[in-house]
Amino acid sequence: MTNVKDVYDVTIVGAGPTGLFAAFCAGMREMKAKVIERLPDPGGQLAVLYPDKFIYDAPGHSKILAKDLVKQLYDQSMTFAQPTYAFEEQAKGLALENGNFIITTDRDAHYSRAVAVCAGIGAFAPKKLSIKGLEGGRPGVHYMVRNLEQFRGREVLIVGGGDTAFDWALGIKDIAKSVTLVHRSDRFRAHEASISEVIESNVDVRTYYELKAVLGDEKIEGARLYDNRTGVEQDLRFDDIVVAIGFEADLGELRSWGTEMDEHLRHISVNPRMETNIPGIYAAGDVTEFTYLEKAELPEAQQIDDGTRLSLPSTKFEERTEKWGLIVIGYAQAATAINHAKRYLDPKSRLFPGHSSEMLS
Ligand SMILES: Cc1cc2nc3c(=O)[nH]c(=O)nc-3n(C[C@H](O)[C@H](O)[C@H](O)COP(=O)(O)OP(=O)(O)OC[C@H]3O[C@@H](n4cnc5c(N)ncnc54)[C@H](O)[C@@H]3O)c2cc1C
């Protein structure tokens, strides 16, 4: 039997900007909210794909770095209540038991009366290299780095040429015994300042080098690198291999939750209340596809019948679908979804959440 204390009012899948703002809206409505996020940090696309780019169309900011907007959204989500964040968990299964949804992740089962799917373009996960010995979970193999101290006094190989690879190189260069960074070309995708700082540091940066094989049976003893211009191979000693070659996103098992989706199974269909076809499940942000009616035929010129009556041809409407890939639309959809979820949970409650300016003094 589920302890009622473990049942949340709303569980939000995804901590991108839409999910973070949904968590804020839930707090404003005194809803007990939980957010499940596959990655160890919030932010979705802003954190993973463009943390150091300026955003110019975030309301209230003439320009703001994506990573700074994420921090503000995360802090803002704590304004009226403390949502529970379940990071490093991917929502996979969905079941209904005694009127509660049960969302199963790779680690846990979460109980909720309503669900808001804010999954964007899917759960982000680090891209893997299909080289024997580089399986995730093997000691010495890292696809995400949480604790820099684990590299103290060790010889570390970093594979990658983007922001993540360079940030980790900078983070561990003074902790590790040695850091080698290999990238398959001389075109890095990292922030210019980070590239300069790494190149001027003690990090051994090797361009046009790739990882060919992992050396060592029980534990990692080194790596075979090769120069992709000449094919020359070199075996070097390493204790750890950090793979930072980017992220991929996949909606995965969310596709089989029973919510209506577009034909490509990339977007969840919602109505103007952000309801899906399953009562109690809402969706908002990039993951949604919105259906609306558009005038198919404009009325022809007005006609005068008998010189007295106006007759207008009947207006036809056609169904159209639209997808928005904008942060600001995600905010509006999150507010819509959460306030409708509130009324779904408590039919006597008002849809309008009230003015935040009148809630805290
Ligand atoms: C390069 C680039 C620049 C952009 N610039 C702008 C801009 O200037 N202005 C603007 O308005 N928009 C911009 N966008 C678009 C904007 O980033 C998106 O509209 C926004 O990120 C959508 O937010 P979201 O929260 O809906 O989805 P996402 O940001 O995709 O976040 C979804 C989150 O859900 C998580 N998730 C998904 N499935 C699961 C699961 N099953 N379990 C657990 N977690 C899960 C993911 O890991 C992710 O963290 C840009 C996009 C890109 C790629």
PDB file of C-alpha atoms and ligand atoms in Angstrom, residues 13-19 36-39 41-46 48-50 53-58 89-92 118-124 250-251 254 284-287 324-328 330, ligand 1:
ATOM      1  CA  VAL A  13       9.030  14.822 -16.400  1.00  0.00           C
ATOM      2  CA  GLY A  14      11.990  16.932 -17.520  1.00  0.00           C
ATOM      3  CA  ALA A  15      13.877  19.835 -15.930  1.00  0.00           C
ATOM      4  CA  GLY A  16      14.327  21.960 -19.036  1.00  0.00           C
ATOM      5  CA  PRO A  17      13.025  25.553 -18.900  1.00  0.00           C
ATOM      6  CA  THR A  18       9.435  24.316 -19.298  1.00  0.00           C
ATOM      7  CA  GLY A  19       9.694  21.761 -16.477  1.00  0.00           C
ATOM      8  CA  ILE A  36      12.299  13.782 -12.727  1.00  0.00           C
ATOM      9  CA  GLU A  37      15.348  14.559 -14.888  1.00  0.00           C
ATOM     10  CA  ARG A  38      17.649  12.150 -16.718  1.00  0.00           C
ATOM     11  CA  LEU A  39      20.677  14.417 -16.359  1.00  0.00           C
ATOM     12  CA  ASP A  41      21.654  19.040 -13.638  1.00  0.00           C
ATOM     13  CA  PRO A  42      18.635  21.093 -14.753  1.00  0.00           C
ATOM     14  CA  GLY A  43      18.363  23.139 -17.947  1.00  0.00           C
ATOM     15  CA  GLY A  44      17.576  20.778 -20.826  1.00  0.00           C
ATOM     16  CA  GLN A  45      18.745  22.094 -24.185  1.00  0.00           C
ATOM     17  CA  LEU A  46      19.998  25.348 -22.627  1.00  0.00           C
ATOM     18  CA  VAL A  48      23.452  20.781 -22.801  1.00  0.00           C
ATOM     19  CA  LEU A  49      23.465  22.409 -26.238  1.00  0.00           C
ATOM     20  CA  TYR A  50      24.159  26.131 -25.755  1.00  0.00           C
ATOM     21  CA  LYS A  53      25.115  31.493 -25.829  1.00  0.00           C
ATOM     22  CA  PHE A  54      23.107  34.606 -25.176  1.00  0.00           C
ATOM     23  CA  ILE A  55      19.327  34.371 -25.359  1.00  0.00           C
ATOM     24  CA  TYR A  56      17.676  37.617 -26.451  1.00  0.00           C
ATOM     25  CA  ASP A  57      14.008  36.673 -26.278  1.00  0.00           C
ATOM     26  CA  ALA A  58      13.704  35.613 -22.630  1.00  0.00           C
ATOM     27  CA  GLU A  89      16.595   9.208 -13.348  1.00  0.00           C
ATOM     28  CA  GLN A  90      14.868   8.501 -16.624  1.00  0.00           C
ATOM     29  CA  ALA A  91      11.085   8.156 -16.569  1.00  0.00           C
ATOM     30  CA  LYS A  92      10.281   4.922 -18.354  1.00  0.00           C
ATOM     31  CA  CYS A 118       7.910  18.491 -20.212  1.00  0.00           C
ATOM     32  CA  ALA A 119      10.340  16.174 -21.955  1.00  0.00           C
ATOM     33  CA  GLY A 120      11.414  18.499 -24.778  1.00  0.00           C
ATOM     34  CA  ILE A 121      13.213  16.641 -27.533  1.00  0.00           C
ATOM     35  CA  GLY A 122      13.765  13.668 -25.226  1.00  0.00           C
ATOM     36  CA  ALA A 123      15.958  12.492 -22.394  1.00  0.00           C
ATOM     37  CA  PHE A 124      19.519  13.646 -22.866  1.00  0.00           C
ATOM     38  CA  ASP A 250      15.490  10.274 -27.164  1.00  0.00           C
ATOM     39  CA  LEU A 251      11.865  10.213 -25.990  1.00  0.00           C
ATOM     40  CA  LEU A 254       7.512   7.925 -23.162  1.00  0.00           C
ATOM     41  CA  ALA A 284       4.027  21.365 -22.290  1.00  0.00           C
ATOM     42  CA  GLY A 285       7.000  22.790 -24.150  1.00  0.00           C
ATOM     43  CA  ASP A 286       8.931  21.390 -27.082  1.00  0.00           C
ATOM     44  CA  VAL A 287       7.434  17.927 -26.642  1.00  0.00           C
ATOM     45  CA  TRP A 324       6.689  25.742 -31.130  1.00  0.00           C
ATOM     46  CA  GLY A 325      10.344  25.514 -30.214  1.00  0.00           C
ATOM     47  CA  LEU A 326      10.531  28.586 -27.994  1.00  0.00           C
ATOM     48  CA  ILE A 327      11.249  28.991 -24.301  1.00  0.00           C
ATOM     49  CA  VAL A 328       8.533  31.619 -23.852  1.00  0.00           C
ATOM     50  CA  GLY A 330       7.008  26.588 -22.952  1.00  0.00           C
TER      51      GLY A 330
HETATM   52  C1  LIG B   1      21.190  25.979 -30.266  1.00  0.00           C
HETATM   53  C2  LIG B   1      19.815  26.366 -29.780  1.00  0.00           C
HETATM   54  C3  LIG B   1      19.539  27.694 -29.516  1.00  0.00           C
HETATM   55  C4  LIG B   1      18.264  28.065 -29.062  1.00  0.00           C
HETATM   56  N1  LIG B   1      18.011  29.395 -28.818  1.00  0.00           N
HETATM   57  C5  LIG B   1      16.779  29.778 -28.360  1.00  0.00           C
HETATM   58  C6  LIG B   1      16.487  31.142 -28.101  1.00  0.00           C
HETATM   59  O1  LIG B   1      17.328  32.026 -28.281  1.00  0.00           O
HETATM   60  N2  LIG B   1      15.228  31.438 -27.658  1.00  0.00           N
HETATM   61  C7  LIG B   1      14.248  30.492 -27.450  1.00  0.00           C
HETATM   62  O2  LIG B   1      13.135  30.832 -27.045  1.00  0.00           O
HETATM   63  N3  LIG B   1      14.517  29.198 -27.709  1.00  0.00           N
HETATM   64  C8  LIG B   1      15.748  28.807 -28.150  1.00  0.00           C
HETATM   65  N4  LIG B   1      15.986  27.482 -28.417  1.00  0.00           N
HETATM   66  C9  LIG B   1      14.899  26.488 -28.176  1.00  0.00           C
HETATM   67  C10 LIG B   1      14.781  26.185 -26.672  1.00  0.00           C
HETATM   68  O3  LIG B   1      16.019  25.750 -26.160  1.00  0.00           O
HETATM   69  C11 LIG B   1      13.702  25.130 -26.462  1.00  0.00           C
HETATM   70  O4  LIG B   1      12.470  25.634 -26.939  1.00  0.00           O
HETATM   71  C12 LIG B   1      13.592  24.793 -24.966  1.00  0.00           C
HETATM   72  O5  LIG B   1      14.785  24.240 -24.484  1.00  0.00           O
HETATM   73  C13 LIG B   1      12.442  23.809 -24.733  1.00  0.00           C
HETATM   74  O6  LIG B   1      12.394  23.557 -23.363  1.00  0.00           O
HETATM   75  P1  LIG B   1      11.736  22.205 -22.779  1.00  0.00           P
HETATM   76  O7  LIG B   1      11.897  22.291 -21.299  1.00  0.00           O
HETATM   77  O8  LIG B   1      10.389  22.055 -23.359  1.00  0.00           O
HETATM   78  O9  LIG B   1      12.628  21.011 -23.374  1.00  0.00           O
HETATM   79  P2  LIG B   1      14.190  20.685 -23.199  1.00  0.00           P
HETATM   80  O10 LIG B   1      14.995  21.923 -23.090  1.00  0.00           O
HETATM   81  O11 LIG B   1      14.498  19.754 -24.332  1.00  0.00           O
HETATM   82  O12 LIG B   1      14.270  19.916 -21.811  1.00  0.00           O
HETATM   83  C14 LIG B   1      13.677  18.657 -21.642  1.00  0.00           C
HETATM   84  C15 LIG B   1      14.352  17.953 -20.464  1.00  0.00           C
HETATM   85  O13 LIG B   1      13.616  16.756 -20.181  1.00  0.00           O
HETATM   86  C16 LIG B   1      14.515  15.703 -19.891  1.00  0.00           C
HETATM   87  N5  LIG B   1      13.830  14.439 -20.179  1.00  0.00           N
HETATM   88  C17 LIG B   1      13.258  14.062 -21.323  1.00  0.00           C
HETATM   89  N6  LIG B   1      12.696  12.859 -21.227  1.00  0.00           N
HETATM   90  C18 LIG B   1      12.926  12.450 -19.962  1.00  0.00           C
HETATM   91  C19 LIG B   1      12.612  11.286 -19.254  1.00  0.00           C
HETATM   92  N7  LIG B   1      11.934  10.273 -19.826  1.00  0.00           N
HETATM   93  N8  LIG B   1      13.009  11.166 -17.963  1.00  0.00           N
HETATM   94  C20 LIG B   1      13.705  12.175 -17.364  1.00  0.00           C
HETATM   95  N9  LIG B   1      14.049  13.313 -18.003  1.00  0.00           N
HETATM   96  C21 LIG B   1      13.659  13.445 -19.286  1.00  0.00           C
HETATM   97  C22 LIG B   1      15.716  15.956 -20.801  1.00  0.00           C
HETATM   98  O14 LIG B   1      16.876  15.299 -20.323  1.00  0.00           O
HETATM   99  C23 LIG B   1      15.793  17.497 -20.734  1.00  0.00           C
HETATM  100  O15 LIG B   1      16.637  17.936 -19.699  1.00  0.00           O
HETATM  101  C24 LIG B   1      17.247  27.078 -28.860  1.00  0.00           C
HETATM  102  C25 LIG B   1      17.534  25.730 -29.120  1.00  0.00           C
HETATM  103  C26 LIG B   1      18.798  25.373 -29.574  1.00  0.00           C
HETATM  104  C27 LIG B   1      19.091  23.906 -29.854  1.00  0.00           C
END
